Short mmCIF file of N, CA and C in Angstrom, two decimals:
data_model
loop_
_atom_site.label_atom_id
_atom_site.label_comp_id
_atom_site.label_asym_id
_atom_site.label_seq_id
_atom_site.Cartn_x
_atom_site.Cartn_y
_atom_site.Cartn_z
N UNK A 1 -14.29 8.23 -20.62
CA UNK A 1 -14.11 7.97 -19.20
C UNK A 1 -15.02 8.95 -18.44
N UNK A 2 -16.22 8.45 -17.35
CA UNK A 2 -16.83 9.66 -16.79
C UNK A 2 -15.98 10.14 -15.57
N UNK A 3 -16.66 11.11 -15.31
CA UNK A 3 -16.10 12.15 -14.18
C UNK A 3 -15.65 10.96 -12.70
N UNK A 4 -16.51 10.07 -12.27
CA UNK A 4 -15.95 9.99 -10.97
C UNK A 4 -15.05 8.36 -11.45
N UNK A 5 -14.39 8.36 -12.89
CA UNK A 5 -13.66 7.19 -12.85
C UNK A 5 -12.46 7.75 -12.97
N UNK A 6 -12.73 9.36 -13.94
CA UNK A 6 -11.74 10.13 -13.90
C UNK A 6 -10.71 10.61 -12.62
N UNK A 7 -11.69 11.29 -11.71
CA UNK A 7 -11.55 11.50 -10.25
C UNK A 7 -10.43 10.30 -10.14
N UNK A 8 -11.09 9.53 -9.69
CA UNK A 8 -10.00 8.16 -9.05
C UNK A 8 -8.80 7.48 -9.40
N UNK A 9 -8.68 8.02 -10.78
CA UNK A 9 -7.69 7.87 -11.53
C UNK A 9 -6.17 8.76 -11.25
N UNK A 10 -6.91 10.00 -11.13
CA UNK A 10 -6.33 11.40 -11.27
C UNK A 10 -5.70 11.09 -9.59
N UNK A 11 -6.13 10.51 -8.57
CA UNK A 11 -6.01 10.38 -7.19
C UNK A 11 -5.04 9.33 -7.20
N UNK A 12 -4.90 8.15 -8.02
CA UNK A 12 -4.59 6.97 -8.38
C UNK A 12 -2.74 7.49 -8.69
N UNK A 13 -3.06 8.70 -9.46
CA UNK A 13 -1.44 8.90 -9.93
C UNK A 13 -0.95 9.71 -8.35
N UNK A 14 -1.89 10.64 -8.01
CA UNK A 14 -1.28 11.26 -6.77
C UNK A 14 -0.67 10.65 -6.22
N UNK A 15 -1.39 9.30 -5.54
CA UNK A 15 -0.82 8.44 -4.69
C UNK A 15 0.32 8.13 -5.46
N UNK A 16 0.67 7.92 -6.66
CA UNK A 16 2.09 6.85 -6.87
C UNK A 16 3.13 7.82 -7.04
N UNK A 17 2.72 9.26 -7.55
CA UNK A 17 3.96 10.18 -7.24
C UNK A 17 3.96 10.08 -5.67
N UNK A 18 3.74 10.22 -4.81
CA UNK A 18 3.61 10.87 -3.26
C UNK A 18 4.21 9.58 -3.03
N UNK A 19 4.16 8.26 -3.44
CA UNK A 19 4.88 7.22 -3.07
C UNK A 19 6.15 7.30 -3.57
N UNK A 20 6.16 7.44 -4.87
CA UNK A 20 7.75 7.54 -5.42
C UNK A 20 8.48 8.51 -4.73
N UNK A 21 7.90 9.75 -4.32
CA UNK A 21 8.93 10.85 -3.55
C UNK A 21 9.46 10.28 -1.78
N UNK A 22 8.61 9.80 -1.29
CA UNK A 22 8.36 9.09 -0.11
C UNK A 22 10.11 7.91 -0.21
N UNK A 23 9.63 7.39 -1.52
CA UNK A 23 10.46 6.54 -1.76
C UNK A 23 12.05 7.35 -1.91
N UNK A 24 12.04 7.92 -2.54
CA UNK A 24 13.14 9.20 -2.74
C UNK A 24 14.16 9.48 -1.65
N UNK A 25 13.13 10.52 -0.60
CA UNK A 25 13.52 10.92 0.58
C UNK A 25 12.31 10.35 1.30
N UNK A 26 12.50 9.61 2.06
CA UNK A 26 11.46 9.35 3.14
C UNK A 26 11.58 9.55 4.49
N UNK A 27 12.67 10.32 4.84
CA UNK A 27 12.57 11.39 6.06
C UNK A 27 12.73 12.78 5.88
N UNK A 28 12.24 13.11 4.79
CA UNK A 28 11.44 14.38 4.43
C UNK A 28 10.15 14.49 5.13
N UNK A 29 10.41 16.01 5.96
CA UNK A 29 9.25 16.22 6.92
C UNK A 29 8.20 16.20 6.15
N UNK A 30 7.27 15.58 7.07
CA UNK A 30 5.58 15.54 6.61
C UNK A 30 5.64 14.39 5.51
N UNK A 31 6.34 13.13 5.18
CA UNK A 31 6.66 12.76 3.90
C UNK A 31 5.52 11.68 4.30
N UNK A 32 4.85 10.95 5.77
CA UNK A 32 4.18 9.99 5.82
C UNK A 32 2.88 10.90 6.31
N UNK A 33 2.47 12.05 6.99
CA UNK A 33 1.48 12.14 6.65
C UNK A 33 0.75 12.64 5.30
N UNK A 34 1.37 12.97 3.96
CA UNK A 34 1.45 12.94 2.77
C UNK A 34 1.23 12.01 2.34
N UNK A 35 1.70 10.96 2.21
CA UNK A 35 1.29 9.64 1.52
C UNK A 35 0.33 9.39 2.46
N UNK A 36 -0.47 9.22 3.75
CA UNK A 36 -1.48 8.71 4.31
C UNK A 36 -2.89 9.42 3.70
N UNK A 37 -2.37 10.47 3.42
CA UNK A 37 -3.46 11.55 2.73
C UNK A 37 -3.95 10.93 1.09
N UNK A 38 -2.92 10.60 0.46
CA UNK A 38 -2.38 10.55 -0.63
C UNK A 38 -3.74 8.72 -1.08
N UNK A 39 -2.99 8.07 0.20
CA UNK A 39 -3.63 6.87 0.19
C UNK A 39 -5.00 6.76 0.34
N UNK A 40 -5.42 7.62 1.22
CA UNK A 40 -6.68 7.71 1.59
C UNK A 40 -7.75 8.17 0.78
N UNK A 41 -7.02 9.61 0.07
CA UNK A 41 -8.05 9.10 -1.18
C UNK A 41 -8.18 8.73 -1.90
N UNK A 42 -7.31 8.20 -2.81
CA UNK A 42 -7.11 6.97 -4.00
C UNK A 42 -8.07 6.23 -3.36
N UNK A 43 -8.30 5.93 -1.93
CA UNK A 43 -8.78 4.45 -1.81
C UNK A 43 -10.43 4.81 -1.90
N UNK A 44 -10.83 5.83 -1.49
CA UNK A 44 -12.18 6.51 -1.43
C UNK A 44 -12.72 6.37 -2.63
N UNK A 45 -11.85 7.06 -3.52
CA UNK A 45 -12.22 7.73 -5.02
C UNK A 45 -12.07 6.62 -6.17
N UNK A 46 -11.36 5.52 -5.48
CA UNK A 46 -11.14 4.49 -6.40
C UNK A 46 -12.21 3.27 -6.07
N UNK A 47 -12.58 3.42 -4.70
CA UNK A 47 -13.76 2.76 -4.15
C UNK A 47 -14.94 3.19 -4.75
N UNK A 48 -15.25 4.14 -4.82
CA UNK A 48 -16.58 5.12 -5.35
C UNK A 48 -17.04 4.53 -7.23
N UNK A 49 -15.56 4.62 -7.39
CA UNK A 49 -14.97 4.31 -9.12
C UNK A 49 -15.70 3.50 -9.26
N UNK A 50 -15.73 2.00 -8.21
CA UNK A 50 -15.46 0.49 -8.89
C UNK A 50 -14.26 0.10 -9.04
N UNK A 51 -13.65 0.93 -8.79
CA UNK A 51 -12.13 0.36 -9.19
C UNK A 51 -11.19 -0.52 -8.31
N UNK A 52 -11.35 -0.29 -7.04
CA UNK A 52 -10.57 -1.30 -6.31
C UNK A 52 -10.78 -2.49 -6.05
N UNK A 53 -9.65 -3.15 -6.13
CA UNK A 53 -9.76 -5.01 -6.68
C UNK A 53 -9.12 -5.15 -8.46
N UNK A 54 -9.31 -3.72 -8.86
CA UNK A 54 -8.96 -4.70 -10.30
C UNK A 54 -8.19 -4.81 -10.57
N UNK A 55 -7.53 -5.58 -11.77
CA UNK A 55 -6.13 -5.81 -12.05
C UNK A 55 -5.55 -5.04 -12.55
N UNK A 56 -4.29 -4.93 -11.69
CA UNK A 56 -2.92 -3.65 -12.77
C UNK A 56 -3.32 -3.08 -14.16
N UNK A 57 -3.32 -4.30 -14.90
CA UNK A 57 -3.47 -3.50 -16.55
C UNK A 57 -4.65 -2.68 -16.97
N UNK A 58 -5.51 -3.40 -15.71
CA UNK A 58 -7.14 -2.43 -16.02
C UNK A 58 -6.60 -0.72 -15.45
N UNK A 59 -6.22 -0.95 -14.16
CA UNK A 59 -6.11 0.46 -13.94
C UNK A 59 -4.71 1.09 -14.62
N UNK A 60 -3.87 0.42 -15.25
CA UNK A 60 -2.45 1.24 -15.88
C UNK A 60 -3.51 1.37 -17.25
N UNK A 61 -4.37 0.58 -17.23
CA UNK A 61 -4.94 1.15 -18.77
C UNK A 61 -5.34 2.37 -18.90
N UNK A 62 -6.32 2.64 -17.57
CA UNK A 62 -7.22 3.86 -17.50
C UNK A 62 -6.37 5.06 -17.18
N UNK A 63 -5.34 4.71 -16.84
CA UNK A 63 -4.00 5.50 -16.20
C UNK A 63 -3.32 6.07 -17.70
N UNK A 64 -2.72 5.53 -18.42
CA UNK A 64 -2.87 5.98 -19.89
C UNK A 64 -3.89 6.37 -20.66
N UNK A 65 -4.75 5.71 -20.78
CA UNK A 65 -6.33 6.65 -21.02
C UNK A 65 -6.06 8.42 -21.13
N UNK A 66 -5.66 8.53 -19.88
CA UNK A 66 -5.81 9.83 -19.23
C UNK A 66 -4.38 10.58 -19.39
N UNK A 67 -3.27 9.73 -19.35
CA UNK A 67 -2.25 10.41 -19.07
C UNK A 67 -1.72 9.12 -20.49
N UNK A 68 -1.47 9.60 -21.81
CA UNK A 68 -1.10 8.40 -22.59
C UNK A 68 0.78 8.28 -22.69
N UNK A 69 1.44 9.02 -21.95
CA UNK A 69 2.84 8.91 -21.74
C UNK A 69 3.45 8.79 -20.58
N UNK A 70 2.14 8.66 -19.56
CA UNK A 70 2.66 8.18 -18.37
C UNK A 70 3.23 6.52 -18.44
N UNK A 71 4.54 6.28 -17.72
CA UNK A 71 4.75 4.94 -17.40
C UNK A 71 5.77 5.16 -16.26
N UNK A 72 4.99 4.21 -15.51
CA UNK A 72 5.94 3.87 -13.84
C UNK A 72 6.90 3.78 -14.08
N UNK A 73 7.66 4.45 -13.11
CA UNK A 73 9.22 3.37 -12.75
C UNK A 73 8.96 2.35 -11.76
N UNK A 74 8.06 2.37 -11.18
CA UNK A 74 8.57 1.21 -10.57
C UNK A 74 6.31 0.63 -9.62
N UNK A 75 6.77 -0.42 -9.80
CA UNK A 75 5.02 -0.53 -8.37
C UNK A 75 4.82 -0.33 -7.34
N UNK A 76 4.88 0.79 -6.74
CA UNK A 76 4.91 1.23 -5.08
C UNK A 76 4.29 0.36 -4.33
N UNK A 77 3.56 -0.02 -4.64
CA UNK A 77 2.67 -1.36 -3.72
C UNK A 77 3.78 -2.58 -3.58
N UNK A 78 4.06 -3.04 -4.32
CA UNK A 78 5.02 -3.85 -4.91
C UNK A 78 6.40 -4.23 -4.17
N UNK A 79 7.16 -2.65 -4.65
CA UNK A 79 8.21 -2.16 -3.70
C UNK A 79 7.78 -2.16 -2.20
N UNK A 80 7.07 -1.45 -1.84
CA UNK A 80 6.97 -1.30 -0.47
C UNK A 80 6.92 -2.69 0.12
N UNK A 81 6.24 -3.20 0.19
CA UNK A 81 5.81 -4.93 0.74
C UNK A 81 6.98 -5.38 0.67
N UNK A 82 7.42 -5.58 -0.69
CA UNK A 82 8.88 -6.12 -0.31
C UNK A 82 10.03 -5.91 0.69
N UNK A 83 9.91 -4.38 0.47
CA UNK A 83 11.66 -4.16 1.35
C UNK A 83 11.07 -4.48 2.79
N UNK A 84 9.75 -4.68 3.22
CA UNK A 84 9.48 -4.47 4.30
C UNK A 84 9.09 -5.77 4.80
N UNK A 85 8.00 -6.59 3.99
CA UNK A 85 7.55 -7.58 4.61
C UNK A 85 8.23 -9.01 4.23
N UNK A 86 8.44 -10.29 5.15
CA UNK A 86 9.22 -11.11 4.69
C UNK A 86 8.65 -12.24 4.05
N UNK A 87 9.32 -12.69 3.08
CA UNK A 87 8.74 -13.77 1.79
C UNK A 87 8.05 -15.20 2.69
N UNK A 88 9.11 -15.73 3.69
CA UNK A 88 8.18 -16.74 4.05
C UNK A 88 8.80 -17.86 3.31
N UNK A 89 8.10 -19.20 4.09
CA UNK A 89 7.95 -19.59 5.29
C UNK A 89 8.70 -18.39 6.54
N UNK A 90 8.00 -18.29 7.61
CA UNK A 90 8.59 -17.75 8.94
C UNK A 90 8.95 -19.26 9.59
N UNK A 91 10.39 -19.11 10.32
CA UNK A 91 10.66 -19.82 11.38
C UNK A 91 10.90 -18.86 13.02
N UNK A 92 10.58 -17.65 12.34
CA UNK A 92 10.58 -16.84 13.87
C UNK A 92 10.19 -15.81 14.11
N UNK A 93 9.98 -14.93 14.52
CA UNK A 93 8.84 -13.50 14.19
C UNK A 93 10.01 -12.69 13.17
N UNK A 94 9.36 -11.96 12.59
CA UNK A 94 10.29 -11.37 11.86
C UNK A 94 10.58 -9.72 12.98
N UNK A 95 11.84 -9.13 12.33
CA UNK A 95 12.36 -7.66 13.66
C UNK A 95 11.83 -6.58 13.23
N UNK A 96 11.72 -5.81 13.65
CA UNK A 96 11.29 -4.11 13.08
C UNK A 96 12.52 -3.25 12.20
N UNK A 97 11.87 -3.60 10.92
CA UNK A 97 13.05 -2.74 9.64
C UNK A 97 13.20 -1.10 10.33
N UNK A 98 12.51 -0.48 10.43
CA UNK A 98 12.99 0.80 11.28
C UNK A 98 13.81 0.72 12.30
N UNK A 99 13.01 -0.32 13.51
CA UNK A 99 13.75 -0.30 14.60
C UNK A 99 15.57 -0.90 14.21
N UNK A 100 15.66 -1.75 13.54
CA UNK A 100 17.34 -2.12 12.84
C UNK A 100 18.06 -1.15 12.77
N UNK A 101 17.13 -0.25 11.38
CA UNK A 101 17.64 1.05 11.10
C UNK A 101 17.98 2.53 11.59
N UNK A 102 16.99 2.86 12.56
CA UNK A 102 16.92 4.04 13.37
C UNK A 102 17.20 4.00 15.01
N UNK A 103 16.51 2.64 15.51
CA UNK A 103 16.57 2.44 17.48
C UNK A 103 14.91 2.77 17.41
N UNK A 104 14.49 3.25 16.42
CA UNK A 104 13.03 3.62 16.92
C UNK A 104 12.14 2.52 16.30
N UNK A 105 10.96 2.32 17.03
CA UNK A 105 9.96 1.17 16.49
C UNK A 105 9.18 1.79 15.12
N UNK A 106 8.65 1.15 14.94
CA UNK A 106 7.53 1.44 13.54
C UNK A 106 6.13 1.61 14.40
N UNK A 107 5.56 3.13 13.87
CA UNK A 107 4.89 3.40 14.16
C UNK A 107 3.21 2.53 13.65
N UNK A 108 2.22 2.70 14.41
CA UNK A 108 0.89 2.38 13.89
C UNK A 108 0.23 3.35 12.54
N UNK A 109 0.86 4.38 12.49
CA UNK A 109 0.82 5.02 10.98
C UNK A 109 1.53 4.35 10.16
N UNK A 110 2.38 3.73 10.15
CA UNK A 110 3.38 3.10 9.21
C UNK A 110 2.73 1.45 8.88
N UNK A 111 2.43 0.72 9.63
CA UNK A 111 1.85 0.03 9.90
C UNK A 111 0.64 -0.40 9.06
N UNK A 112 -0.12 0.71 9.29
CA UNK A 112 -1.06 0.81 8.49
C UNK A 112 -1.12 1.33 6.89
N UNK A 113 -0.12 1.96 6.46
CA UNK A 113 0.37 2.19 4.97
C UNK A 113 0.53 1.26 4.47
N UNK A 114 2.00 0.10 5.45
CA UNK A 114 1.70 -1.09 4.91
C UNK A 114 1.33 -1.90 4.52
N UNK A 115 0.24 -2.30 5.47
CA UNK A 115 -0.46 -3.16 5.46
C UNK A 115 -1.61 -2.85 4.23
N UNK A 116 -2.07 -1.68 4.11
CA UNK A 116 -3.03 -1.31 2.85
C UNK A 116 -1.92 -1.31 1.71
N UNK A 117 -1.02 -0.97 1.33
CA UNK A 117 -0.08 -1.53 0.14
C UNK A 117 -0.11 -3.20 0.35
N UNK A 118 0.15 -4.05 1.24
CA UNK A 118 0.12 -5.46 1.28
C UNK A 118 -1.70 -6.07 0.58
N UNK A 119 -2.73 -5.53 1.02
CA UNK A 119 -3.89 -5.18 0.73
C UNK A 119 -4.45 -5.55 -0.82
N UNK A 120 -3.71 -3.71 -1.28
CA UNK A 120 -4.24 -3.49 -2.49
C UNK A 120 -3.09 -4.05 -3.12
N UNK A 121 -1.93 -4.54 -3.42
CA UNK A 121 -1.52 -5.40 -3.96
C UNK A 121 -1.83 -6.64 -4.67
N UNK A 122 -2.79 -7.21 -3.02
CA UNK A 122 -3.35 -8.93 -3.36
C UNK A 122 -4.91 -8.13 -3.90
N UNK A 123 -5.45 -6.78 -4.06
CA UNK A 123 -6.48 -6.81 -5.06
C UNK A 123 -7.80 -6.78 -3.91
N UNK A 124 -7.64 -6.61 -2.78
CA UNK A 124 -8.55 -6.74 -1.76
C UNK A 124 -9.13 -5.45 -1.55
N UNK A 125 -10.45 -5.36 -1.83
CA UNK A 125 -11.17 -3.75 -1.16
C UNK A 125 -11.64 -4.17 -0.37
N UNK A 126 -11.21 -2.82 0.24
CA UNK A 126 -12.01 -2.56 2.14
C UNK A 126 -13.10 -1.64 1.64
N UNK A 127 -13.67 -2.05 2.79
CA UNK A 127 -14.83 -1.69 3.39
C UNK A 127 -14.73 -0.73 4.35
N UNK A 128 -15.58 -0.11 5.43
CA UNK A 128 -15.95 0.38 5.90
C UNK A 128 -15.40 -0.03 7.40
N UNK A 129 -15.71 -1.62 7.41
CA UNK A 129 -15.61 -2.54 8.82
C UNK A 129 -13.99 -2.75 8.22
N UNK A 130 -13.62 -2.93 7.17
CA UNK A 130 -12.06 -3.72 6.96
C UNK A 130 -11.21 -2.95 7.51
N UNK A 131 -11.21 -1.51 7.05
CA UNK A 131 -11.07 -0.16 7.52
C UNK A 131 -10.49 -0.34 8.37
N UNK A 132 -11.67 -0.51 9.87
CA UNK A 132 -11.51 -0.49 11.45
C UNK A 132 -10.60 -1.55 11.58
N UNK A 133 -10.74 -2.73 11.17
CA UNK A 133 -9.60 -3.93 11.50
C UNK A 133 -8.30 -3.46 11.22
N UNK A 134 -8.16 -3.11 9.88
CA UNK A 134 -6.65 -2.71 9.53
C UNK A 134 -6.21 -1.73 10.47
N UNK A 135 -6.77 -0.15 11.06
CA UNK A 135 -6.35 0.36 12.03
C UNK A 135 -6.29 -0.38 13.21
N UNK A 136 -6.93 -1.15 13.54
CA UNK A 136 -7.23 -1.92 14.89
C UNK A 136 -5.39 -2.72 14.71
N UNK A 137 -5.47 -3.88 13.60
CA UNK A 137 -4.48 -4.54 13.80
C UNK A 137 -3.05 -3.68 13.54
N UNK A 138 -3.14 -2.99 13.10
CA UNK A 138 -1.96 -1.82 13.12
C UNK A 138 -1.48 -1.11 14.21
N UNK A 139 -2.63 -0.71 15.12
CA UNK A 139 -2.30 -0.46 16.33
C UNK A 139 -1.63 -0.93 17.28
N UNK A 140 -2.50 -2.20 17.28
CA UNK A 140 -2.24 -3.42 18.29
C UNK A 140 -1.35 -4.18 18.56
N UNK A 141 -1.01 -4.86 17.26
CA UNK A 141 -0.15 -5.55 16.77
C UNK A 141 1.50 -5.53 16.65
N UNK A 142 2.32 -6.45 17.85
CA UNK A 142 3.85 -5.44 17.22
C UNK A 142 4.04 -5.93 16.29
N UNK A 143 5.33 -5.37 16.04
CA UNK A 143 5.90 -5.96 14.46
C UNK A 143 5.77 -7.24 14.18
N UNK A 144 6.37 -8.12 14.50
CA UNK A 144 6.45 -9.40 14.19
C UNK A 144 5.05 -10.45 13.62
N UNK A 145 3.92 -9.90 15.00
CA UNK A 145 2.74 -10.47 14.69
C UNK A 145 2.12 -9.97 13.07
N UNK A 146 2.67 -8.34 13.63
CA UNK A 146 1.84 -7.72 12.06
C UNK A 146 2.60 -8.10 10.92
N UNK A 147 3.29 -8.17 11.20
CA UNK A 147 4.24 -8.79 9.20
C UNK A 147 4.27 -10.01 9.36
N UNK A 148 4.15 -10.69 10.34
CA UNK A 148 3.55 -12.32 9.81
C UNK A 148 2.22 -12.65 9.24
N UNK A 149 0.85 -11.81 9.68
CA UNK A 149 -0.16 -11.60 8.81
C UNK A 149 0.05 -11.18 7.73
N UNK A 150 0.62 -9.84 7.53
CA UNK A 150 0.45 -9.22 6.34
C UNK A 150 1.68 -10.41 5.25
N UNK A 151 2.36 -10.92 5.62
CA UNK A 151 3.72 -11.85 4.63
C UNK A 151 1.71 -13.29 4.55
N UNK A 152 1.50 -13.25 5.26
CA UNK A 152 0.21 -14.59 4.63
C UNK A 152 -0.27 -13.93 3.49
N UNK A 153 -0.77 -12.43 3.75
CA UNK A 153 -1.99 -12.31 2.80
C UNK A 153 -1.03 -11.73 1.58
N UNK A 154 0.33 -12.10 1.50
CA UNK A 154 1.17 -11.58 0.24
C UNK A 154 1.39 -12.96 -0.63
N UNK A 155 1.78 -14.00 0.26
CA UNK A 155 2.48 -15.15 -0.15
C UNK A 155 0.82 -15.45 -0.53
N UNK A 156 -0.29 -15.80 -0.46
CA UNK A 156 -1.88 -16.52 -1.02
C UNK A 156 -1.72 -15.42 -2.05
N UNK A 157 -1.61 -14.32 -1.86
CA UNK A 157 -1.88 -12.95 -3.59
C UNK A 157 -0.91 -13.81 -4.61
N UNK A 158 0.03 -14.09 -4.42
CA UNK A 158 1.13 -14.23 -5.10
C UNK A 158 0.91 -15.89 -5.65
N UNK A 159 0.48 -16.53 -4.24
CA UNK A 159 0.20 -18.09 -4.99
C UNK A 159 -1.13 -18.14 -5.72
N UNK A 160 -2.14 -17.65 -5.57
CA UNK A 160 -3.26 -17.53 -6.61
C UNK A 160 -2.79 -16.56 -7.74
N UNK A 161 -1.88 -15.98 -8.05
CA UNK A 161 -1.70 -15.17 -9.28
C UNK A 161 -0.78 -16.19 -10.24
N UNK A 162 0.10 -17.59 -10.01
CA UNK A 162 0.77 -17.90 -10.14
C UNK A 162 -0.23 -19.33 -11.60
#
């Protein structure tokens, strides 16, 4: 394995511990700008790799490669999308899972975690310009609009994998 597949790999597990703890306690202070960090460079270092877009077993391969007794509990990409985004057909915007839970809305940081777990799930690398859209529509976007996009580009991942 060379050095910068290594790199991305090694970034690759960061991110899925920093997700699993996230997952753990996730109103543990600093717990989302940690995983935004976490995400950001997996996506750099795994971009740089070649690696983003490929399929699970390619990267759980290289992931054992390196670490040969590592095994997930669980797919943070996976998990996340789920508890959050809805399966579909929509017959009505879907509500804000925070806002249910707390009174407070979901932030455009949150937003945007999502939506790059909804992303790299269906196997999609960004770019540079994809980048700016995903912050753009994260921003912009309230809930409803944004998890009715992001529930499309889950339900097409899911029907082309099928």
């Amino acid at each position: 394995m060379d050095a910068t597949t290594e790199a991305a790999i090694r970034a690759f597990l960061r991110l899925h511990s920093t997700t699993e703890a996230v997952f753990a306690d996730p109103n543990h202070p600093g717990a989302e700008t940690s995983l935004q960090a976490a995400a950001t460079e997996a996506n750099q270092l795994m971009r740089e790799a070649g690696l983003l877009g490929q399929p699970e077993h390619v990267i759980y391969g290289l992931v054992r490669e390196l670490v040969p007794t590592w095994k997930p509990a669980t797919n943070p990409d996976r998990q996340l999308s789920a508890l959050l985004i809805p399966t579909g057909p929509l017959d009505r915007a879907p509500s804000d899972p925070r806002f249910r839970h707390t009174g407070q809305l979901t932030t455009g940081r949150d937003r945007q975690l999502i939506l790059r777990a909804v992303l790299s799930q269906a196997g999609v690398q960004l770019g540079d310009h994809d980048e700016r859209v995903l912050t753009a529509l994260a921003e912009e976007f309230e809930w409803g609009t944004f998890a009715t996009v992001a529930s499309w580009i889950q339900r097409a991942a899911e029907s082309t994998s099928r």
